[in-house]
RNA sequence: GCGGGAUUCGUAUAGUGGUUCGUAUGCCAACCUUCCAAGUUGGAGAGACCGGUUCGAUUCCGGUAUCCCGCACCA
C-alpha cells in the first residue's frame, strides 16, 4: 500500500489545480482555501453522491438550504452564544491561556451557569494557580463565532453571527416541513452548507479551516426505540464509507464517545475516524441529541413544536439522531485513500485511483501524434462526441502520448481514449485503463458503453 | 494564542552584501515522435510583505503575513 504524506498531497493539489491557499496573492488568509476546477469537480461529485444516498434514495428525507445569516436568538437558544465563546484566563508569567471552566472543574467547582466574572472571582477566592504554578491574570473569551451586523446600524440589536453549524437551520425549519408535508415519523431534514468558525489554529491543510462545508442530516424519531434508529443510521454510514466511497475498512474506525466527553443531553455519540496522513481523526459523527434542540427552540420561540401523531391523540417532541459529515475532510480522505504510486518501465508513476463517479475528469482524448492533421481532426470529432455524452471530458495534445497518460493519471482520470492511424481506417480507438494501464481497441460507441458502466 | 523552525520561477531545490539569481521538473511554441514522463531548438516564469542598516540588501536586522513542528484549543 502506498504511504501518503500530506506535503505530497498539498503539492499535487496545488500543481494540478485542485486546491489553493485562500487569498494567496496577498500572502494568504489562514484557515481559508480556494477550490480549483478539478478540486471543485471532485467536491461536487462527492456532494452529489451523498445527496443521492442520504436524501434522494430514501423516501422520507427532505432536503433544504437554510441561510447562513440567522436571527441571533437562534444562537442563544442553541447555546452557541454562551458555549462557543470559551472562557480563558492568562498565566501572567508564561502568557499561556487556559480554559477557565476547566481549571475550576479541576478544582472541584462546577462552572456551569457562572459568568466570566464569577469564574474569575472564584479563581481568586480559591487562590488557584496556573498549571505552571504562576498567578492568573484577566479572564477573556476566545470567540469562535464570526460576528457581523445586519442592516446599516452596527450595534447590539443588529448583531448576528455567521452560522457555526448547519444543524440549527434544520431545527428551525422543522415546523415548516411538518406543515408543508406532514411526514410520518421518522423522517429527516438534510442540508449541505457552509459553516464558519474562528478556529484558534486552523491546521493540517483542509482538515480544520475557518470556513468549511458540512453534509448533515437531522433524523426525527419517536424516542421509544431510538437504539434501533441509531443503529440503522450507523450501518448506513458504514455503507457510505465502504461501498459508496470505497474507503478501506482498516482506515475507518468507529469510536464510541465516552459519557464524560459527550454533550450532556446525548445518550450516545460515535465518531467515525479516518487514518489521514500522519494522524487519525474525525471524518464524520453520529449523535443522539434527544429532544434538546426542539425543546430549546420551543421554549425560546414560544411556538409549539410538538408533533401530533396521525390517528391518535398523542403529541410529542420528536427526538433527533444526527449524522454529520465534514465535506472537506471527505475530500481529504478520498485523496488519501486513492493516492497511489507504482512503477512503469522502472519509472515512478503517481496516480489517483479514484472511482469513476468521483473522478474530476471522466475521460481524456488525444491524437496519437500532434503533427498529423488527419489524426488531430478525427480525435477532435471523437472528443466532441464524448464530451457531449459524458460531460467531464478533457482534450490533450501536448508532448507525447506517455506524458499525457501520466498527466491524466495524476488527476485521477479513469480512462484515456487515443486516436491512431488505424482509427482513420476502421473507426476504432484505444481505451486505456488508468489502474491497469491496459488498452483495448473498440468503437466510440463501445467506449460510451464502457464509460456508462462505471 | 505560546515556543521553535521556515518562506527563492507552478513544483522541488542551489547559491550570493555588488554584472543578467543557477539547476531539475512542469508549462508554452516549433520540429521530431506510429502507445506509456524519449530527443532537439526557442520561450515565459522567482527571493512573501513593510521598514531599517548600507554607497548598494534576495542575502544582515526588526516587524507583519503565511506555512511546518510541538503545546494548547477544537470535534
Short mmCIF file of C-alpha atoms (C1' of nucleotides) in Angstrom, two decimals:
data_model
loop_
_atom_site.label_atom_id
_atom_site.label_comp_id
_atom_site.label_asym_id
_atom_site.label_seq_id
_atom_site.Cartn_x
_atom_site.Cartn_y
_atom_site.Cartn_z
CA UNK A 1 0.00 0.00 0.00
CA UNK A 2 1.26 3.45 -0.87
CA UNK A 3 2.05 5.64 2.07
CA UNK A 4 1.00 9.22 1.54
CA UNK A 5 2.38 12.21 3.24
CA UNK A 6 0.47 15.40 3.49
CA UNK A 7 3.04 17.55 1.67
CA UNK A 8 2.79 15.35 -1.42
CA UNK A 9 -0.97 15.78 -1.43
CA UNK A 10 -0.80 19.53 -0.90
CA UNK A 11 1.77 19.85 -3.66
CA UNK A 12 -0.27 17.77 -6.09
CA UNK A 13 -3.44 19.67 -5.24
CA UNK A 14 -1.78 22.97 -5.98
CA UNK A 15 0.19 21.87 -9.03
CA UNK A 16 -2.77 20.28 -10.74
CA UNK A 17 -5.39 22.81 -9.78
CA UNK A 18 -7.39 21.11 -7.06
CA UNK A 19 -6.95 23.37 -4.05
CA UNK A 20 -5.11 26.64 -3.46
CA UNK A 21 -4.38 28.64 -0.34
CA UNK A 22 -7.07 31.32 0.12
CA UNK A 23 -6.09 34.92 -0.75
CA UNK A 24 -2.70 33.62 -1.86
CA UNK A 25 -1.90 36.68 -3.97
CA UNK A 26 -1.90 38.82 -0.83
CA UNK A 27 0.05 36.44 1.36
CA UNK A 28 -2.84 34.18 2.19
CA UNK A 29 -5.52 34.12 4.86
CA UNK A 30 -5.11 31.48 7.48
CA UNK A 31 -7.76 28.80 7.52
CA UNK A 32 -9.26 29.51 4.09
CA UNK A 33 -8.91 27.53 0.88
CA UNK A 34 -9.86 28.20 -2.72
CA UNK A 35 -11.01 25.36 -4.93
CA UNK A 36 -9.66 25.00 -8.44
CA UNK A 37 -11.54 23.34 -11.31
CA UNK A 38 -10.53 19.77 -10.53
CA UNK A 39 -10.93 20.04 -6.76
CA UNK A 40 -14.33 21.61 -7.19
CA UNK A 41 -15.38 18.88 -9.58
CA UNK A 42 -14.28 16.22 -7.09
CA UNK A 43 -16.03 18.02 -4.23
CA UNK A 44 -19.25 18.36 -6.22
CA UNK A 45 -19.18 14.71 -7.27
CA UNK A 46 -18.81 13.76 -3.64
CA UNK A 47 -21.65 16.02 -2.53
CA UNK A 48 -23.90 14.67 -5.26
CA UNK A 49 -23.23 11.10 -4.25
CA UNK A 50 -24.03 11.95 -0.65
CA UNK A 51 -27.22 13.75 -1.63
CA UNK A 52 -28.24 10.78 -3.75
CA UNK A 53 -27.66 8.26 -0.99
CA UNK A 54 -28.96 10.16 2.01
CA UNK A 55 -31.67 12.38 0.54
CA UNK A 56 -32.91 11.12 -2.82
CA UNK A 57 -32.76 7.36 -2.32
CA UNK A 58 -34.82 7.15 0.89
CA UNK A 59 -38.38 8.42 0.64
CA UNK A 60 -38.61 10.13 4.00
CA UNK A 61 -35.88 12.75 3.55
CA UNK A 62 -36.41 16.46 2.97
CA UNK A 63 -33.54 18.47 1.54
CA UNK A 64 -33.35 22.14 2.42
CA UNK A 65 -30.94 25.03 2.22
CA UNK A 66 -31.20 27.47 5.08
CA UNK A 67 -29.47 30.81 5.11
CA UNK A 68 -26.09 31.43 6.65
CA UNK A 69 -27.27 34.55 8.44
CA UNK A 70 -29.89 33.76 11.04
CA UNK A 71 -31.68 35.58 13.80
CA UNK A 72 -29.23 35.86 16.73
CA UNK A 73 -31.91 34.43 19.04
CA UNK A 74 -31.35 31.07 17.39
CA UNK A 75 -27.77 31.06 18.68
CA UNK A 76 -28.97 31.95 22.15
CA UNK A 77 -31.49 29.13 22.08
CA UNK A 78 -28.97 26.61 20.78
CA UNK A 79 -26.50 27.55 23.46
CA UNK A 80 -23.86 28.60 20.97
CA UNK A 81 -23.69 32.16 22.15
CA UNK A 82 -22.51 31.05 25.56
CA UNK A 83 -20.64 27.84 24.83
CA UNK A 84 -18.98 28.89 21.62
CA UNK A 85 -17.20 31.65 23.44
CA UNK A 86 -14.76 29.67 25.50
CA UNK A 87 -13.77 31.38 28.73
CA UNK A 88 -9.98 31.55 29.07
CA UNK A 89 -7.55 33.02 31.58
CA UNK A 90 -3.94 34.05 31.19
CA UNK A 91 -0.89 32.89 33.12
CA UNK A 92 0.70 36.28 33.87
CA UNK A 93 4.23 34.90 33.61
CA UNK A 94 4.16 32.48 30.67
CA UNK A 95 1.30 34.28 28.89
CA UNK A 96 -0.26 30.88 28.25
CA UNK A 97 -4.05 30.78 28.10
CA UNK A 98 -6.00 28.18 29.98
CA UNK A 99 -9.66 27.25 29.92
CA UNK A 100 -11.23 28.96 32.90
CA UNK A 101 -14.02 26.44 33.27
CA UNK A 102 -11.62 23.52 33.04
CA UNK A 103 -9.42 24.97 35.79
CA UNK A 104 -12.47 25.31 38.01
CA UNK A 105 -13.64 21.79 37.25
CA UNK A 106 -10.16 20.50 38.08
CA UNK A 107 -10.57 22.17 41.46
CA UNK A 108 -13.95 20.57 42.07
CA UNK A 109 -16.01 23.66 41.27
CA UNK A 110 -18.89 23.22 38.81
CA UNK A 111 -18.57 26.19 36.41
CA UNK A 112 -21.95 25.61 34.82
CA UNK A 113 -24.05 28.76 34.66
CA UNK A 114 -21.30 31.00 36.02
CA UNK A 115 -20.50 34.29 34.34
CA UNK A 116 -16.98 35.17 33.28
CA UNK A 117 -16.60 37.44 36.34
CA UNK A 118 -17.98 34.81 38.71
CA UNK A 119 -15.48 32.31 37.40
CA UNK A 120 -12.56 34.75 37.69
CA UNK A 121 -13.60 35.66 41.23
CA UNK A 122 -13.79 32.01 42.17
CA UNK A 123 -10.22 31.55 40.88
CA UNK A 124 -9.05 34.41 43.11
CA UNK A 125 -11.06 33.22 46.07
CA UNK A 126 -9.63 29.70 45.90
CA UNK A 127 -6.16 31.03 45.04
CA UNK A 128 -5.98 28.73 42.05
CA UNK A 129 -2.66 28.90 40.21
CA UNK A 130 -1.84 28.04 36.62
CA UNK A 131 -0.56 24.51 35.85
CA UNK A 132 2.94 26.08 35.90
CA UNK A 133 2.31 27.42 39.38
CA UNK A 134 2.02 31.09 38.40
CA UNK A 135 -0.55 33.78 39.16
CA UNK A 136 -3.52 34.00 36.82
CA UNK A 137 -4.44 37.33 35.19
CA UNK A 138 -7.50 38.66 33.43
CA UNK A 139 -10.19 36.41 32.04
CA UNK A 140 -11.39 36.74 28.47
CA UNK A 141 -13.43 34.89 25.91
CA UNK A 142 -11.99 33.15 22.89
CA UNK A 143 -14.75 33.88 20.41
CA UNK A 144 -15.39 31.14 17.90
CA UNK A 145 -18.34 32.62 16.05
CA UNK A 146 -17.77 35.30 13.40
CA UNK A 147 -19.78 38.37 14.29
CA UNK A 148 -21.48 40.58 11.79
CA UNK A 149 -24.20 43.19 11.68
CA UNK A 150 -27.40 43.06 9.71
CA UNK A 151 -28.63 46.40 8.40
CA UNK A 152 -26.98 49.79 8.39
CA UNK A 153 -26.63 50.29 12.12
CA UNK A 154 -23.84 48.50 13.90
CA UNK A 155 -24.99 47.94 17.44
CA UNK A 156 -26.15 45.19 19.78
CA UNK A 157 -29.57 44.97 18.18
CA UNK A 158 -28.21 44.31 14.69
CA UNK A 159 -25.56 41.85 15.82
CA UNK A 160 -25.63 38.33 14.50
CA UNK A 161 -23.20 35.60 13.53
CA UNK A 162 -22.14 33.62 10.52
CA UNK A 163 -23.52 30.20 11.34
CA UNK A 164 -21.04 27.87 13.05
CA UNK A 165 -23.12 24.82 12.10
CA UNK A 166 -25.89 23.84 9.71
CA UNK A 167 -27.93 21.87 12.23
CA UNK A 168 -29.92 24.83 13.58
CA UNK A 169 -31.14 25.58 10.07
CA UNK A 170 -32.86 22.21 10.05
CA UNK A 171 -34.32 22.58 13.54
CA UNK A 172 -35.81 25.99 12.89
CA UNK A 173 -37.42 24.62 9.72
CA UNK A 174 -38.86 21.56 11.42
CA UNK A 175 -42.29 23.14 11.71
CA UNK A 176 -42.23 24.33 8.09
CA UNK A 177 -41.53 20.85 6.81
CA UNK A 178 -44.23 19.35 9.02
CA UNK A 179 -46.75 21.96 7.90
CA UNK A 180 -45.96 21.50 4.19
CA UNK A 181 -45.68 17.73 4.02
CA UNK A 182 -46.85 16.28 7.30
CA UNK A 183 -44.46 13.35 7.00
CA UNK A 184 -44.75 10.26 9.16
CA UNK A 185 -42.20 9.93 11.90
CA UNK A 186 -39.38 9.01 11.42
CA UNK A 187 -38.28 11.46 8.76
CA UNK A 188 -35.20 13.52 8.16
CA UNK A 189 -34.22 17.02 7.10
CA UNK A 190 -30.93 17.34 5.28
CA UNK A 191 -28.68 20.06 4.04
CA UNK A 192 -25.21 20.67 2.72
CA UNK A 193 -23.83 24.05 3.61
CA UNK A 194 -21.05 26.32 4.61
CA UNK A 195 -20.09 27.00 8.19
CA UNK A 196 -17.78 29.49 9.80
CA UNK A 197 -15.72 29.03 12.91
CA UNK A 198 -12.97 31.30 14.05
CA UNK A 199 -10.65 28.47 14.97
CA UNK A 200 -7.68 29.40 17.11
CA UNK A 201 -5.33 27.40 14.97
CA UNK A 202 -6.52 26.02 11.66
CA UNK A 203 -4.26 23.11 10.82
CA UNK A 204 -3.46 20.22 8.58
CA UNK A 205 -4.35 21.55 5.14
CA UNK A 206 -8.12 21.46 4.62
CA UNK A 207 -8.68 19.35 7.73
CA UNK A 208 -9.51 22.24 10.02
CA UNK A 209 -10.34 25.56 8.42
CA UNK A 210 -12.31 28.64 9.31
CA UNK A 211 -14.82 28.21 6.53
CA UNK A 212 -15.97 24.71 5.76
CA UNK A 213 -18.85 22.64 4.48
CA UNK A 214 -20.90 20.08 6.28
CA UNK A 215 -23.27 17.46 4.89
CA UNK A 216 -25.79 16.80 7.59
CA UNK A 217 -28.98 15.04 8.45
CA UNK A 218 -31.39 15.60 11.34
CA UNK A 219 -33.44 12.47 11.71
CA UNK A 220 -36.60 12.97 13.73
CA UNK A 221 -37.75 9.88 15.59
CA UNK A 222 -40.06 8.53 18.22
CA UNK A 223 -37.80 8.22 21.26
CA UNK A 224 -39.27 4.89 22.39
CA UNK A 225 -36.96 2.86 20.17
CA UNK A 226 -34.08 5.21 19.45
CA UNK A 227 -31.43 2.50 19.68
CA UNK A 228 -32.73 0.78 16.54
CA UNK A 229 -32.84 4.01 14.53
CA UNK A 230 -29.37 4.87 15.76
CA UNK A 231 -28.00 1.54 14.64
CA UNK A 232 -29.66 1.74 11.22
CA UNK A 233 -28.05 5.08 10.61
CA UNK A 234 -24.72 3.78 11.84
CA UNK A 235 -24.88 0.94 9.31
CA UNK A 236 -25.92 3.30 6.58
CA UNK A 237 -22.92 5.47 7.32
CA UNK A 238 -20.63 2.45 7.13
CA UNK A 239 -22.18 1.62 3.76
CA UNK A 240 -21.44 5.14 2.57
CA UNK A 241 -17.80 4.96 3.59
CA UNK A 242 -17.09 1.45 2.45
CA UNK A 243 -19.39 0.85 -0.51
CA UNK A 244 -20.12 4.25 -1.98
CA UNK A 245 -16.71 5.81 -1.42
CA UNK A 246 -14.71 2.61 -1.34
CA UNK A 247 -12.69 3.63 1.71
CA UNK A 248 -10.96 0.60 3.13
CA UNK A 249 -12.20 -0.85 6.40
CA UNK A 250 -8.79 -0.57 8.04
CA UNK A 251 -8.77 3.18 7.50
CA UNK A 252 -12.14 3.82 9.15
CA UNK A 253 -12.52 3.48 12.86
CA UNK A 254 -15.70 3.79 14.88
CA UNK A 255 -15.08 5.40 18.21
CA UNK A 256 -17.69 5.39 20.97
CA UNK A 257 -17.54 8.71 22.75
CA UNK A 258 -17.33 8.41 26.47
CA UNK A 259 -20.07 9.77 28.66
CA UNK A 260 -17.70 12.37 30.11
CA UNK A 261 -16.85 13.69 26.64
CA UNK A 262 -20.40 13.62 25.33
CA UNK A 263 -22.76 16.54 25.37
CA UNK A 264 -24.92 16.19 28.49
CA UNK A 265 -28.11 15.68 26.50
CA UNK A 266 -26.68 12.87 24.38
CA UNK A 267 -27.02 9.24 25.33
CA UNK A 268 -24.78 8.02 22.58
CA UNK A 269 -22.26 9.53 20.18
CA UNK A 270 -20.00 7.81 17.71
CA UNK A 271 -17.14 9.36 15.81
CA UNK A 272 -16.01 7.87 12.55
CA UNK A 273 -12.28 8.43 12.40
CA UNK A 274 -10.19 8.14 9.29
CA UNK A 275 -6.48 7.46 9.04
CA UNK A 276 -5.41 10.71 7.43
CA UNK A 277 -1.72 11.16 6.55
CA UNK A 278 0.12 11.21 9.84
CA UNK A 279 -2.94 11.23 12.05
CA UNK A 280 -6.20 9.55 12.73
CA UNK A 281 -9.04 11.98 13.20
CA UNK A 282 -12.74 12.62 12.84
CA UNK A 283 -14.30 12.33 9.42
CA UNK A 284 -17.94 12.11 10.45
CA UNK A 285 -20.05 11.74 13.55
CA UNK A 286 -23.31 10.25 14.69
CA UNK A 287 -25.03 11.74 17.72
CA UNK A 288 -28.26 11.06 19.52
CA UNK A 289 -29.38 14.54 20.54
CA UNK A 290 -32.65 13.63 22.31
CA UNK A 291 -35.19 16.49 22.12
CA UNK A 292 -32.61 19.00 23.27
CA UNK A 293 -32.80 21.23 20.20
CA UNK A 294 -36.53 21.19 19.56
CA UNK A 295 -37.36 21.77 23.22
CA UNK A 296 -34.92 24.68 23.40
CA UNK A 297 -36.43 26.25 20.32
CA UNK A 298 -39.91 25.63 21.61
CA UNK A 299 -39.01 27.37 24.83
CA UNK A 300 -37.18 30.33 23.28
CA UNK A 301 -39.55 30.93 20.37
CA UNK A 302 -42.69 30.33 22.35
CA UNK A 303 -44.08 28.29 19.44
CA UNK A 304 -45.47 24.83 19.82
CA UNK A 305 -43.18 22.39 18.05
CA UNK A 306 -44.92 19.21 19.11
CA UNK A 307 -45.73 16.60 16.51
CA UNK A 308 -49.31 15.33 16.53
CA UNK A 309 -49.29 11.66 15.69
CA UNK A 310 -51.72 10.71 12.97
CA UNK A 311 -54.72 8.66 14.09
CA UNK A 312 -54.16 9.19 17.79
CA UNK A 313 -54.27 11.95 20.34
CA UNK A 314 -50.62 11.66 21.11
CA UNK A 315 -48.47 14.77 20.84
CA UNK A 316 -44.77 14.74 21.47
CA UNK A 317 -41.47 16.38 20.70
CA UNK A 318 -39.58 14.07 18.36
CA UNK A 319 -36.06 13.15 19.30
CA UNK A 320 -33.20 13.60 16.91
CA UNK A 321 -30.34 11.48 15.64
CA UNK A 322 -27.77 13.44 13.74
CA UNK A 323 -25.24 12.07 11.24
CA UNK A 324 -22.71 14.75 10.30
CA UNK A 325 -20.13 14.59 7.52
CA UNK A 326 -17.28 17.05 7.02
CA UNK A 327 -17.11 17.67 3.28
CA UNK A 328 -13.51 18.90 3.06
CA UNK A 329 -12.45 16.05 5.32
CA UNK A 330 -14.14 13.66 2.92
CA UNK A 331 -12.18 15.15 0.01
CA UNK A 332 -9.00 14.72 2.03
CA UNK A 333 -9.91 11.14 2.94
CA UNK A 334 -10.68 10.26 -0.66
CA UNK A 335 -7.41 11.79 -1.86
CA UNK A 336 -5.53 9.92 0.85
CA UNK A 337 -7.25 6.65 0.07
CA UNK A 338 -6.67 6.77 -3.67
CA UNK A 339 -3.22 8.34 -3.89
CA UNK A 340 -1.03 5.59 -5.34
CA UNK A 341 2.43 5.10 -6.64
CA UNK A 342 3.75 2.29 -8.80
CA UNK A 343 6.35 1.71 -11.47
CA UNK A 344 6.13 1.54 -15.23
CA UNK A 345 9.32 0.54 -17.05
CA UNK A 346 11.30 1.37 -13.93
CA UNK A 347 9.83 4.89 -13.73
CA UNK A 348 7.79 6.03 -10.76
CA UNK A 349 4.17 6.79 -11.52
CA UNK A 350 1.82 8.74 -9.28
CA UNK A 351 -1.88 8.32 -9.81
CA UNK A 352 -5.22 8.83 -8.13
CA UNK A 353 -7.21 5.61 -8.34
CA UNK A 354 -10.50 7.49 -7.89
CA UNK A 355 -13.74 5.65 -8.63
CA UNK A 356 -15.21 6.93 -11.88
CA UNK A 357 -18.16 8.60 -10.16
CA UNK A 358 -15.77 10.75 -8.11
CA UNK A 359 -13.12 11.49 -10.72
CA UNK A 360 -12.95 15.17 -11.74
CA UNK A 361 -12.46 14.18 -15.37
CA UNK A 362 -14.11 11.02 -16.67
CA UNK A 363 -12.26 10.62 -19.93
CA UNK A 364 -9.42 12.28 -21.82
CA UNK A 365 -8.96 12.17 -25.58
CA UNK A 366 -5.71 12.51 -27.53
CA UNK A 367 -4.44 12.15 -31.05
CA UNK A 368 -1.51 9.73 -31.02
CA UNK A 369 0.61 12.31 -32.81
CA UNK A 370 0.10 16.01 -32.83
CA UNK A 371 1.73 16.77 -36.17
CA UNK A 372 -0.61 14.64 -38.26
CA UNK A 373 -3.62 16.85 -39.05
CA UNK A 374 -5.83 13.93 -40.02
CA UNK A 375 -5.28 12.30 -36.61
CA UNK A 376 -5.94 15.57 -34.80
CA UNK A 377 -9.08 16.18 -36.77
CA UNK A 378 -10.60 12.80 -36.11
CA UNK A 379 -9.55 12.91 -32.45
CA UNK A 380 -11.36 16.24 -32.18
CA UNK A 381 -14.52 14.64 -33.55
CA UNK A 382 -14.25 11.81 -31.03
CA UNK A 383 -13.65 14.32 -28.26
CA UNK A 384 -16.73 16.27 -29.30
CA UNK A 385 -18.89 13.16 -29.22
CA UNK A 386 -17.63 12.02 -25.83
CA UNK A 387 -17.86 15.46 -24.30
CA UNK A 388 -21.45 15.77 -25.35
CA UNK A 389 -22.37 12.42 -23.84
CA UNK A 390 -20.11 12.27 -20.80
CA UNK A 391 -19.67 15.93 -19.93
CA UNK A 392 -16.46 15.75 -17.96
CA UNK A 393 -14.00 15.13 -20.78
CA UNK A 394 -10.60 16.65 -21.45
CA UNK A 395 -8.57 17.22 -24.60
CA UNK A 396 -4.78 16.93 -24.54
CA UNK A 397 -2.29 17.03 -27.41
CA UNK A 398 0.75 18.28 -25.53
CA UNK A 399 4.10 16.45 -25.58
CA UNK A 400 4.00 12.77 -26.32
CA UNK A 401 1.49 10.09 -25.54
CA UNK A 402 3.30 8.87 -22.41
CA UNK A 403 3.28 12.31 -20.84
CA UNK A 404 -0.40 12.68 -21.46
CA UNK A 405 -1.17 9.36 -19.80
CA UNK A 406 0.86 10.37 -16.76
CA UNK A 407 -0.80 13.74 -16.52
CA UNK A 408 -4.24 12.15 -16.57
CA UNK A 409 -3.11 9.50 -14.05
CA UNK A 410 -2.12 12.20 -11.64
CA UNK A 411 -5.53 13.84 -11.68
CA UNK A 412 -7.33 10.52 -11.49
CA UNK A 413 -8.90 10.29 -14.95
CA UNK A 414 -10.07 6.69 -15.19
CA UNK A 415 -9.97 6.39 -18.99
CA UNK A 416 -7.93 7.78 -21.86
CA UNK A 417 -9.00 7.46 -25.48
CA UNK A 418 -6.32 7.61 -28.15
CA UNK A 419 -6.91 8.10 -31.86
CA UNK A 420 -4.22 6.45 -34.02
CA UNK A 421 -3.75 5.62 -37.69
CA UNK A 422 -5.89 2.53 -37.52
CA UNK A 423 -8.71 4.74 -36.23
CA UNK A 424 -8.74 6.52 -39.57
CA UNK A 425 -9.26 3.25 -41.38
CA UNK A 426 -11.72 1.33 -39.21
CA UNK A 427 -13.09 3.99 -36.82
CA UNK A 428 -11.82 2.24 -33.71
CA UNK A 429 -9.88 3.91 -30.93
CA UNK A 430 -7.97 2.59 -27.95
CA UNK A 431 -9.37 2.86 -24.45
CA UNK A 432 -6.67 2.85 -21.81
CA UNK A 433 -7.41 1.96 -18.20
CA UNK A 434 -5.76 4.13 -15.58
CA UNK A 435 -5.22 1.47 -12.95
CA UNK A 436 -4.01 -1.39 -15.14
CA UNK A 437 -2.62 0.79 -17.98
CA UNK A 438 -4.08 -1.81 -20.34
CA UNK A 439 -5.58 -0.82 -23.67
CA UNK A 440 -8.49 -2.18 -25.60
CA UNK A 441 -9.41 -1.33 -29.14
CA UNK A 442 -13.06 -0.51 -29.73
CA UNK A 443 -15.51 1.81 -31.50
CA UNK A 444 -16.56 5.09 -29.98
CA UNK A 445 -19.99 3.64 -29.21
CA UNK A 446 -18.33 0.82 -27.32
CA UNK A 447 -16.29 3.41 -25.43
CA UNK A 448 -19.50 5.14 -24.42
CA UNK A 449 -20.96 1.85 -23.27
CA UNK A 450 -17.81 1.16 -21.25
CA UNK A 451 -17.93 4.60 -19.63
CA UNK A 452 -21.61 4.15 -18.87
CA UNK A 453 -20.84 1.01 -16.90
CA UNK A 454 -18.68 2.72 -14.32
"C1'" G B 1 -2.76 32.04 21.33
"C1'" C B 2 2.52 30.43 23.12
"C1'" G B 3 7.52 28.25 21.83
"C1'" G B 4 10.78 26.62 17.80
"C1'" G B 5 11.85 26.41 12.50
"C1'" A B 6 10.89 28.06 7.60
"C1'" U B 7 9.47 31.31 3.21
"C1'" U B 8 13.93 31.98 -3.84
"C1'" C B 9 10.15 30.67 -11.06
"C1'" G B 10 3.82 26.34 -10.99
"C1'" U B 11 6.59 22.37 -8.08
"C1'" A B 12 11.28 20.74 -5.81
"C1'" U B 13 15.69 22.98 -4.82
"C1'" A B 14 21.11 25.73 -5.34
"C1'" G B 15 23.76 29.99 -4.36
"C1'" U B 16 25.09 35.16 -3.37
"C1'" G B 17 26.17 42.13 0.59
"C1'" G B 18 27.92 44.27 -5.92
"C1'" U B 19 27.18 42.49 -13.93
"C1'" U B 20 21.84 39.05 -16.31
"C1'" C B 21 19.68 34.63 -9.17
"C1'" G B 22 21.82 28.54 -11.15
"C1'" U B 23 19.56 23.54 -11.72
"C1'" A B 24 15.75 19.77 -12.30
"C1'" U B 25 10.90 19.07 -13.45
"C1'" G B 26 6.44 21.20 -15.03
"C1'" C B 27 4.47 24.92 -18.50
"C1'" C B 28 4.26 27.44 -23.70
"C1'" A B 29 5.88 27.26 -29.09
"C1'" A B 30 8.26 24.81 -33.20
"C1'" C B 31 10.48 20.44 -35.07
"C1'" C B 32 10.53 15.32 -34.27
"C1'" U B 33 7.94 11.05 -32.37
"C1'" U B 34 3.01 5.00 -35.01
"C1'" C B 35 1.04 3.99 -27.41
"C1'" C B 36 3.26 4.93 -21.53
"C1'" A B 37 7.19 11.38 -18.41
"C1'" A B 38 12.47 9.88 -25.36
"C1'" G B 39 15.12 13.90 -28.25
"C1'" U B 40 16.45 18.97 -30.46
"C1'" U B 41 15.65 24.29 -30.54
"C1'" G B 42 13.46 28.52 -28.66
"C1'" G B 43 10.37 30.98 -24.79
"C1'" A B 44 7.71 32.70 -20.39
"C1'" G B 45 8.36 32.30 -15.19
"C1'" A B 46 11.15 33.66 -8.61
"C1'" G B 47 13.83 35.75 -3.39
"C1'" A B 48 6.01 36.71 0.85
"C1'" C B 49 5.04 41.86 2.54
"C1'" C B 50 6.60 46.51 5.14
"C1'" G B 51 10.52 49.01 7.29
"C1'" G B 52 15.80 49.58 9.00
"C1'" U B 53 21.29 49.24 8.43
"C1'" U B 54 24.40 50.12 3.95
"C1'" C B 55 27.14 53.69 -1.49
"C1'" G B 56 24.46 49.12 -2.63
"C1'" A B 57 20.03 44.05 0.57
"C1'" U B 58 17.18 38.31 -2.23
"C1'" U B 59 21.40 37.86 1.32
"C1'" C B 60 22.22 41.25 7.69
"C1'" C B 61 18.45 43.28 11.45
"C1'" G B 62 13.22 44.33 13.05
"C1'" G B 63 8.01 43.92 12.30
"C1'" U B 64 3.77 41.69 9.71
"C1'" A B 65 1.65 37.61 6.95
"C1'" U B 66 1.66 32.59 5.73
"C1'" C B 67 3.39 27.51 6.27
"C1'" C B 68 5.60 23.42 9.19
"C1'" C B 69 6.66 21.02 14.15
"C1'" G B 70 5.33 20.89 19.40
"C1'" C B 71 1.89 22.74 23.28
"C1'" A B 72 -2.83 24.38 23.96
"C1'" C B 73 -7.57 24.55 21.65
"C1'" C B 74 -11.44 22.35 18.71
"C1'" A B 75 -14.56 17.74 17.40
#
